[in-house]
PDB file of C-alpha atoms in Angstrom:
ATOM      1  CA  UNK A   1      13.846   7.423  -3.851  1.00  0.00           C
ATOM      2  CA  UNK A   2      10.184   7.350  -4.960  1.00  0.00           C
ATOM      3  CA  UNK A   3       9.958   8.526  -8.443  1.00  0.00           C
ATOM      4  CA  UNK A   4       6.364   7.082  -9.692  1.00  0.00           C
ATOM      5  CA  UNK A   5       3.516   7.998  -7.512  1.00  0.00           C
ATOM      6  CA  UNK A   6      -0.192   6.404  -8.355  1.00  0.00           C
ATOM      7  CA  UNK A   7      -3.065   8.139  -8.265  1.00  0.00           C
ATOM      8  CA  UNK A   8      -5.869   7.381  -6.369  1.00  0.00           C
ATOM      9  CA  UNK A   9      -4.195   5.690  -3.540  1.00  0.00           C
ATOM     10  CA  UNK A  10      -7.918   3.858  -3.645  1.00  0.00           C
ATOM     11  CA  UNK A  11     -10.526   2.467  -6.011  1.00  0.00           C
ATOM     12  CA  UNK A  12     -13.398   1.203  -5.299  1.00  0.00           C
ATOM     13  CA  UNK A  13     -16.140  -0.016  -8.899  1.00  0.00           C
ATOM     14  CA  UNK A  14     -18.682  -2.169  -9.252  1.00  0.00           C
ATOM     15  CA  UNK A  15     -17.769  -5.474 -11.413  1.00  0.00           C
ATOM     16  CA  UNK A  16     -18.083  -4.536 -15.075  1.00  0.00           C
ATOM     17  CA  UNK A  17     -16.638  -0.723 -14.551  1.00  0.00           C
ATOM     18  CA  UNK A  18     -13.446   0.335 -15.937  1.00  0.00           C
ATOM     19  CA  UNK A  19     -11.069   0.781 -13.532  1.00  0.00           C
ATOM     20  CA  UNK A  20      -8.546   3.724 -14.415  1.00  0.00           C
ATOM     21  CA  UNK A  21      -5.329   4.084 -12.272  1.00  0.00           C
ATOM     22  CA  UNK A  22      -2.416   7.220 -12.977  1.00  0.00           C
ATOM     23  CA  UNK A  23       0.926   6.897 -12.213  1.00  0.00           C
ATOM     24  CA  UNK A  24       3.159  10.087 -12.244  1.00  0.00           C
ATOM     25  CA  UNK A  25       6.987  10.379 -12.417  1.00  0.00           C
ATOM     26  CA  UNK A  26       9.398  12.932 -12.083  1.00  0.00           C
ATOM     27  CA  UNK A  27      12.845  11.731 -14.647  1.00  0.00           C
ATOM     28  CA  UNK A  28      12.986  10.427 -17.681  1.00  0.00           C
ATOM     29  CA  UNK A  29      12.569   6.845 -18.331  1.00  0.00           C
ATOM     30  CA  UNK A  30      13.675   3.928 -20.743  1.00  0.00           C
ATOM     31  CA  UNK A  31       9.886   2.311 -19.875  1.00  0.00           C
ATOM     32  CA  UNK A  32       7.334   2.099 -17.395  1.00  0.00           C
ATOM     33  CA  UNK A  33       5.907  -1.653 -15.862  1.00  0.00           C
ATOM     34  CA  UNK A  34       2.790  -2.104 -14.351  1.00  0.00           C
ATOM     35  CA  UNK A  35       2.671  -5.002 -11.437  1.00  0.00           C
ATOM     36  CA  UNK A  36       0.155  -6.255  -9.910  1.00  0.00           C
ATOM     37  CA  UNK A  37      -0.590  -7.725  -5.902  1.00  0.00           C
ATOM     38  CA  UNK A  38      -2.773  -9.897  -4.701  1.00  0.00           C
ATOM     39  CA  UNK A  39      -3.183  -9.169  -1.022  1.00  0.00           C
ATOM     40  CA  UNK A  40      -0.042 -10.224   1.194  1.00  0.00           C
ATOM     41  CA  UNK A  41       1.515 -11.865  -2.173  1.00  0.00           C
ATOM     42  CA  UNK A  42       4.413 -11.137  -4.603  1.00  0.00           C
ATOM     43  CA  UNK A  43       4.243  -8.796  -7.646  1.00  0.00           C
ATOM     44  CA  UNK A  44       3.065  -9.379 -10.844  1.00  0.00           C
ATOM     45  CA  UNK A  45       4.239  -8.365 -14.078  1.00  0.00           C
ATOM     46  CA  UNK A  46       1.337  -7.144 -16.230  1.00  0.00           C
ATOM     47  CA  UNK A  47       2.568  -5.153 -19.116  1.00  0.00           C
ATOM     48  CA  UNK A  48       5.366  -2.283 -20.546  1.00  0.00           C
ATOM     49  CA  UNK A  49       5.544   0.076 -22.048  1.00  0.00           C
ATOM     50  CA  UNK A  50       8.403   1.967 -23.572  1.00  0.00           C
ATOM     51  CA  UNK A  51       9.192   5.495 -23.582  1.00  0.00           C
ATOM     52  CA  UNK A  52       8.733   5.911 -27.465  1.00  0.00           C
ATOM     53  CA  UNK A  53       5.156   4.178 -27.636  1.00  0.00           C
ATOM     54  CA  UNK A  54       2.201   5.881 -26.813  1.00  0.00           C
ATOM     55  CA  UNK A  55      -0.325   2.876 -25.791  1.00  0.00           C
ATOM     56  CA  UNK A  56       0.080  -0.864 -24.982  1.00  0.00           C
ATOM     57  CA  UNK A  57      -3.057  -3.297 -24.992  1.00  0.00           C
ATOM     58  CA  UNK A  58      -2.866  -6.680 -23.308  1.00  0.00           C
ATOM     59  CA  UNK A  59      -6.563  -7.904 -22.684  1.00  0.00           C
ATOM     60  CA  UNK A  60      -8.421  -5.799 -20.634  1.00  0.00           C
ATOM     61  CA  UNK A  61      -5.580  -4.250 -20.268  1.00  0.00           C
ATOM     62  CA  UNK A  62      -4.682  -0.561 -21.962  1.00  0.00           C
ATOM     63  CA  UNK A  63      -1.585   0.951 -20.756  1.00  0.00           C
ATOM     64  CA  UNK A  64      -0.978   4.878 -21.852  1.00  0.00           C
ATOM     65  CA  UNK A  65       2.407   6.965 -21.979  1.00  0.00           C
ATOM     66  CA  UNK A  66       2.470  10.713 -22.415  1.00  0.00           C
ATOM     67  CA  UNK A  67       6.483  11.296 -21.833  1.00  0.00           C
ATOM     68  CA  UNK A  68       5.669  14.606 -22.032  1.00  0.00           C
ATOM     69  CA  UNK A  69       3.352  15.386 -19.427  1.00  0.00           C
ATOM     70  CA  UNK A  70       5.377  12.148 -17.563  1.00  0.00           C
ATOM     71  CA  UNK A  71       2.697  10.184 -16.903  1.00  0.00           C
ATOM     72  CA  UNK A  72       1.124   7.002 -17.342  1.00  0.00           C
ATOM     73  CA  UNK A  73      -2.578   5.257 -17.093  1.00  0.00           C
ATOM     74  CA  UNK A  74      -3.660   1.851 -16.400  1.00  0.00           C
ATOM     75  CA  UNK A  75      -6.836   0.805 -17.871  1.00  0.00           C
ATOM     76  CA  UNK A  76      -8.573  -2.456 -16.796  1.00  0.00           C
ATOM     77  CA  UNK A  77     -12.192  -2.714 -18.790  1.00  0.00           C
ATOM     78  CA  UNK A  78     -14.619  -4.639 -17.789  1.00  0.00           C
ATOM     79  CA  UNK A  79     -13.557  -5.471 -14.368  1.00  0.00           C
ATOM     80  CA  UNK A  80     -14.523  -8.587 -12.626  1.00  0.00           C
ATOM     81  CA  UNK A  81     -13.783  -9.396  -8.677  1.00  0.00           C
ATOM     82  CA  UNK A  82     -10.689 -11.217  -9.477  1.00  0.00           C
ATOM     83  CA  UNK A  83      -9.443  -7.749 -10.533  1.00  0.00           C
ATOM     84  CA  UNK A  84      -9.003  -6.809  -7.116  1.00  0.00           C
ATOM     85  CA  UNK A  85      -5.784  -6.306  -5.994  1.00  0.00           C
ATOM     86  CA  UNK A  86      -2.930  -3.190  -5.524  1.00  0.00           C
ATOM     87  CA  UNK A  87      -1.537  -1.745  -8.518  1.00  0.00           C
ATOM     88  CA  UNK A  88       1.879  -0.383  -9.123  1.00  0.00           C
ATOM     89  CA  UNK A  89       3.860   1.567 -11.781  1.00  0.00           C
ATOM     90  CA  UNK A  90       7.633   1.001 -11.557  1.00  0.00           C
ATOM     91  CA  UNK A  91       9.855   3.237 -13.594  1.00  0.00           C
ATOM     92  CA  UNK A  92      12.951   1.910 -15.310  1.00  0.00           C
ATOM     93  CA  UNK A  93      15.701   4.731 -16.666  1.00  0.00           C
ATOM     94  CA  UNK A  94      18.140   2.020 -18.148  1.00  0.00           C
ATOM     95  CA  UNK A  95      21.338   1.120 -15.917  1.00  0.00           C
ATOM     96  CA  UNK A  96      19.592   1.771 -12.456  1.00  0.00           C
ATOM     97  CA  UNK A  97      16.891  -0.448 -10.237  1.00  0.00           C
ATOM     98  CA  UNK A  98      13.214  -0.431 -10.774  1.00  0.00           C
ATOM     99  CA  UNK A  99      11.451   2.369  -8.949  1.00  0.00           C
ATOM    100  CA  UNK A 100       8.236   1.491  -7.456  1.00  0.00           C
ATOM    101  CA  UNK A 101       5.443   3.678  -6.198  1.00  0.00           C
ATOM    102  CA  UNK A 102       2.723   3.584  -3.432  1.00  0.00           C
ATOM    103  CA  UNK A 103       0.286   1.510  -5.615  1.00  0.00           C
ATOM    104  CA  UNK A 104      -3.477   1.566  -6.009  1.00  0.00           C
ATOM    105  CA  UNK A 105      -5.684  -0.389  -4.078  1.00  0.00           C
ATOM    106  CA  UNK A 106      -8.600  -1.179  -6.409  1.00  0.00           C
ATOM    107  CA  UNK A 107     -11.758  -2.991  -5.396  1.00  0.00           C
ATOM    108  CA  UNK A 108     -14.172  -4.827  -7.224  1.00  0.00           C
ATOM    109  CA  UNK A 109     -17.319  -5.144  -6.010  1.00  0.00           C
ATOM    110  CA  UNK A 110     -19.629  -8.112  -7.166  1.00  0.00           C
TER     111      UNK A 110
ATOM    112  CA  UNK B   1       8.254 -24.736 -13.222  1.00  0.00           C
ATOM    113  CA  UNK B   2      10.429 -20.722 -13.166  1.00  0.00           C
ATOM    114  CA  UNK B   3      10.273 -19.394  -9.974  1.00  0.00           C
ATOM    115  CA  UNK B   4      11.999 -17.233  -7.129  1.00  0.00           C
ATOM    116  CA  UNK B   5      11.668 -19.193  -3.693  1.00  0.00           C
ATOM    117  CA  UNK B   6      11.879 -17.450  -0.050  1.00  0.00           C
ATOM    118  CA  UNK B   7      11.936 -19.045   2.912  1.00  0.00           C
ATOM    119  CA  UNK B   8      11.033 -18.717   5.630  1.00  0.00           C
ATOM    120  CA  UNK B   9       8.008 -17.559   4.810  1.00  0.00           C
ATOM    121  CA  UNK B  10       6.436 -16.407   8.273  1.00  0.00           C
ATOM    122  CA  UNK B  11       8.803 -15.772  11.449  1.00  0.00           C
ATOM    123  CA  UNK B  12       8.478 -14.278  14.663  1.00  0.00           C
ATOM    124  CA  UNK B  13      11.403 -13.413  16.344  1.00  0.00           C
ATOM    125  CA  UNK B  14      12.570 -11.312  18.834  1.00  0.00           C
ATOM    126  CA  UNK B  15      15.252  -8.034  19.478  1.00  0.00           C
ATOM    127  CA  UNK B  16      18.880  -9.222  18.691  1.00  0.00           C
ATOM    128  CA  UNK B  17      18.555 -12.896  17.332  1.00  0.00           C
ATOM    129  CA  UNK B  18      20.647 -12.869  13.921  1.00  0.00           C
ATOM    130  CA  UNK B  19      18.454 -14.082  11.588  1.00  0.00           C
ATOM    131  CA  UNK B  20      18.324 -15.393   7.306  1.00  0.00           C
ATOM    132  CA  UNK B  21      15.801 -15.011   4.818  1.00  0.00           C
ATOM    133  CA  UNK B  22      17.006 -17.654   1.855  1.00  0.00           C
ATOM    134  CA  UNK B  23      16.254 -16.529  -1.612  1.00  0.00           C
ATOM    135  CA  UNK B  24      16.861 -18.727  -4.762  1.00  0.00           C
ATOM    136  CA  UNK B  25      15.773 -18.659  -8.315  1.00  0.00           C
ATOM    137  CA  UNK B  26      15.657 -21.271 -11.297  1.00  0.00           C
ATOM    138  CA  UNK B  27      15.786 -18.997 -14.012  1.00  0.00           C
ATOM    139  CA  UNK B  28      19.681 -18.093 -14.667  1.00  0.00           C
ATOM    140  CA  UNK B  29      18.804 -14.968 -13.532  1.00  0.00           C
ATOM    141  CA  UNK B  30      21.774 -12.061 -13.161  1.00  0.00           C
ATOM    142  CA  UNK B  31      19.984  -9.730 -11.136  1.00  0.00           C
ATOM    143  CA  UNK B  32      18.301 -10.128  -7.975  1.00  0.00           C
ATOM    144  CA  UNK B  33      16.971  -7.820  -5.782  1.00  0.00           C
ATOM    145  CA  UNK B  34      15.287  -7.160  -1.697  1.00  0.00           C
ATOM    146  CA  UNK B  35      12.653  -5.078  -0.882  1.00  0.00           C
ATOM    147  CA  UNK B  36      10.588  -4.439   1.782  1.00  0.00           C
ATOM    148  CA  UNK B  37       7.171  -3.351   2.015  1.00  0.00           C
ATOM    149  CA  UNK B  38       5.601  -1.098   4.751  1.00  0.00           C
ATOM    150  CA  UNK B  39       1.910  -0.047   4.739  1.00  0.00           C
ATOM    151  CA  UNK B  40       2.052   3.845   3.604  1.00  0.00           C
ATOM    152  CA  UNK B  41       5.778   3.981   2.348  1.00  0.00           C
ATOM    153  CA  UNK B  42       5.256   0.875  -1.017  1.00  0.00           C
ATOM    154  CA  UNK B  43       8.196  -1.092  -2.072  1.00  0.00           C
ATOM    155  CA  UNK B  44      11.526   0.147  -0.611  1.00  0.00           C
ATOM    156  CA  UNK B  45      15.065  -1.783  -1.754  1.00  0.00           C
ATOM    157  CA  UNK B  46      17.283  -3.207   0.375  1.00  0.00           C
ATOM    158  CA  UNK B  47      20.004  -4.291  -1.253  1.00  0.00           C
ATOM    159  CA  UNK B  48      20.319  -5.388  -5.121  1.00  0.00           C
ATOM    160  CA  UNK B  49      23.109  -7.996  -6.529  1.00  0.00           C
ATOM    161  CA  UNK B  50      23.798  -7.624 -11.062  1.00  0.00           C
ATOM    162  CA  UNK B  51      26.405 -10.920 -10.295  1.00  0.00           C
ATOM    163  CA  UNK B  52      28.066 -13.136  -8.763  1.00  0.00           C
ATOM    164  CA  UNK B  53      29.902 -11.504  -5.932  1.00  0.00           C
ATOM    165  CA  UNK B  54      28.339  -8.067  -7.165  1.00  0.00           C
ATOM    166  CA  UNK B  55      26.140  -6.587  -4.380  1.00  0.00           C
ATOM    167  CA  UNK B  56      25.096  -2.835  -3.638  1.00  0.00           C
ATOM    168  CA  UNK B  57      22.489  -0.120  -1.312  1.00  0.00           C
ATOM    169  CA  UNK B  58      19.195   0.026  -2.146  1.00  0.00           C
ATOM    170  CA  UNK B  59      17.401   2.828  -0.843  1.00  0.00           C
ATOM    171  CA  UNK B  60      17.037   1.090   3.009  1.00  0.00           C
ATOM    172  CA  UNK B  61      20.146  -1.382   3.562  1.00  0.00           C
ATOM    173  CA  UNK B  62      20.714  -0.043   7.159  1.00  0.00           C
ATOM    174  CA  UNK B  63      20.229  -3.313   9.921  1.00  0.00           C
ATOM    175  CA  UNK B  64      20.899  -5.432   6.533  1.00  0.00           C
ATOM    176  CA  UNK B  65      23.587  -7.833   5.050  1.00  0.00           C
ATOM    177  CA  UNK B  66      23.554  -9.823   2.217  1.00  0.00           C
ATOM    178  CA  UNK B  67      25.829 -11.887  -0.190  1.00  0.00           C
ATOM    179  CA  UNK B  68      25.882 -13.562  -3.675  1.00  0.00           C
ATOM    180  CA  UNK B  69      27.940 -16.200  -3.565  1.00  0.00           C
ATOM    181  CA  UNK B  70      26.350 -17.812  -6.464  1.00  0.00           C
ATOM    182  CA  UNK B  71      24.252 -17.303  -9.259  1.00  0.00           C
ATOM    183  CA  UNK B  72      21.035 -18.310  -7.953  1.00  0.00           C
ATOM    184  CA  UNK B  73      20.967 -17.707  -4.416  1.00  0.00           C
ATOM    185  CA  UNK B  74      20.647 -13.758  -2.851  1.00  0.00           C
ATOM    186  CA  UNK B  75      20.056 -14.503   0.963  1.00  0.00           C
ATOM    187  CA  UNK B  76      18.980 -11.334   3.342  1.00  0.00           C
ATOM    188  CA  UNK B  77      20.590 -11.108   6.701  1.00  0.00           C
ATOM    189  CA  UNK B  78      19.623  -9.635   9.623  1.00  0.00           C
ATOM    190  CA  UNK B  79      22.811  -9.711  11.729  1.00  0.00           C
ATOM    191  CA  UNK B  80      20.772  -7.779  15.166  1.00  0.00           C
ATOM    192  CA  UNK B  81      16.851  -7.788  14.310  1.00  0.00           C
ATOM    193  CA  UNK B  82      15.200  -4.548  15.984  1.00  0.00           C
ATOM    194  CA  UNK B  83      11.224  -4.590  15.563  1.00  0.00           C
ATOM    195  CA  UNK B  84      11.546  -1.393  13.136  1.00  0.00           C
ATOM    196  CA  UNK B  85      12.267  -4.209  10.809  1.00  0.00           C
ATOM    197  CA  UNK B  86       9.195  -5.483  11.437  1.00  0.00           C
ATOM    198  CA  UNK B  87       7.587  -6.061   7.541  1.00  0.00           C
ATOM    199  CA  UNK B  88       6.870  -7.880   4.223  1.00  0.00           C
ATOM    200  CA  UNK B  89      10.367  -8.628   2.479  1.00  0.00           C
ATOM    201  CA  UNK B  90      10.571  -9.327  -1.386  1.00  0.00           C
ATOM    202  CA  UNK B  91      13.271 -11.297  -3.313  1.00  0.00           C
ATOM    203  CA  UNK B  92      12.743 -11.231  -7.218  1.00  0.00           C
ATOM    204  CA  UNK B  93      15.224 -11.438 -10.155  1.00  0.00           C
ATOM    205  CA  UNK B  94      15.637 -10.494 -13.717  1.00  0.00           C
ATOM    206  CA  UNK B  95      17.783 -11.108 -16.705  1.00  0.00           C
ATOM    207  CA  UNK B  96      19.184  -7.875 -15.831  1.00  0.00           C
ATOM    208  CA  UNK B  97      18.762  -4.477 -16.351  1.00  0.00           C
ATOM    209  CA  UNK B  98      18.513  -4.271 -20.140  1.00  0.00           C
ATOM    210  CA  UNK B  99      18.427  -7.962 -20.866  1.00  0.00           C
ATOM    211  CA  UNK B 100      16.336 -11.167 -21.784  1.00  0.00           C
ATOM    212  CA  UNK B 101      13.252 -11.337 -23.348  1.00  0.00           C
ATOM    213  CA  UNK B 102      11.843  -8.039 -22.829  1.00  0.00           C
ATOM    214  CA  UNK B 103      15.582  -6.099 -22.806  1.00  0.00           C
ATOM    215  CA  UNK B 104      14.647  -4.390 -19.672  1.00  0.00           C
ATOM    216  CA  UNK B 105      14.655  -5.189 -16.522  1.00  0.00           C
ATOM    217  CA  UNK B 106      11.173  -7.348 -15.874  1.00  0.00           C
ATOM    218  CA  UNK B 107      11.134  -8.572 -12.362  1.00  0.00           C
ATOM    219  CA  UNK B 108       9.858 -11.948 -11.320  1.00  0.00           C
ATOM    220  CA  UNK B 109       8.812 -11.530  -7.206  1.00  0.00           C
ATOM    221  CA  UNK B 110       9.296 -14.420  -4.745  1.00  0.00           C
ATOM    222  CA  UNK B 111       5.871 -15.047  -2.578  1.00  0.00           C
ATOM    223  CA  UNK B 112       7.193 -12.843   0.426  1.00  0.00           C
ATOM    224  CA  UNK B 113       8.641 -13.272   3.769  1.00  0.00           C
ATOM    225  CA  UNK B 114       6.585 -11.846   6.735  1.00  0.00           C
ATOM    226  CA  UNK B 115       8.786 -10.930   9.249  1.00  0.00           C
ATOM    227  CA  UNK B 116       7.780  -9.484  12.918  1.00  0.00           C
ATOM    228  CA  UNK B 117      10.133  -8.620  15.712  1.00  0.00           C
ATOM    229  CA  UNK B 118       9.499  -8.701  19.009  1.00  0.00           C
TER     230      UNK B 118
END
């Protein structure tokens, strides 16, 4: 059951761009996670946010909520070539699994 | 150093040959939690485990066993490998669903299992 779907499915900036990813989702939700991948590897936990805040920061990271339009933005300023990787909202609605999208593939070109 | 370990984790195999993919985590974890990962279709779940002896479908367990025998172990089991399970498989953990740190369900992935069948 796919409930959050990224948008692009691919990024491509130049290092030093902002990098802006959307997720979309259909139900509503307790919180939304952001993970990241590094080609081939396991998922990383980057940041959440929950469904009564509007905007998360954590570095160059800036994570937005709109619960209304249920949707979500990831935000990486100022990327750098380590930023590449896929990118991948997961939506949590309380007493069920995480639901993971597609993912973005962002990458960063020195 | 908190971590969830998979092994093996590269194997080549062929049609029919049961096979394991071991899973353990360090963390006390309660959940746990297998997905696999096809290019086009993202992170599908196998199977997911809240306990001890606690185990249900994910959105793919068909071809799939597993059991949770204890706390820290979670280990996927492919009783009669066909190559449509060909893939990337995923074991991670949580608190749980609402719990820890965080009070949600943060997962922490294992490194991945590449699995092809022949």
């Amino acid at each position: 059951s796919q409930q959050g779907e990224e948008d692009p499915q691919a990024l491509s900036i130049q290092e030093g761009e902002n990098a802006t990813m959307n997720c979309s989702y259909k139900t509503s939700i307790n919180n939304l996670q952001w993970y990241r991948q590094n080609s081939g590897r396991g998922l990383v936990h980057l940041i959440l946010i929950r469904s009564n805040e509007r905007e998360k920061h954590s570095g160059r990271l800036r994570v937005t909520l709109d619960t209304s339009k249920k949707s979500s933005s990831l935000l990486i300023t100022a990327s750098r070539a380590a930023d590449t990787a896929s990118y991948f909202c997961a939506t949590d609605m309380g007493n069920t699994p995480l639901v993971f999208g597609k993912g973005t593939r962002l990458s960063v070109i020195a | 150093e908190a971590q969830v370990t998979q092994n093996p984790r590269y194997l080549i195999t062929v049609t029919g040959k049961k096979l394991t993919v071991t899973c353990s985590q360090n963390m006390n974890h309660e959940y746990m939690s297998w997905y696999r990962q096809d290019p086009g279709l993202g992170l599908r779940q196998i199977y997911y485990s809240m306990n001890v002896e606690v185990t249900d479908k994910g959105d793919v367990p068909e071809g799939y066993k597993v059991s949770r025998k204890e706390k820290r172990n979670f280990p996927l089991i492919l009783e009669s490998p066909s190559p449509n399970q060909t893939s990337l498989y995923f074991c991670a953990s949580s608190f749980s669903l609402a719990g820890g740190p965080w009070g949600a369900n943060v997962l922490t992935f294992g490194a991945g299992s590449r699995l092809t069948v022949l």
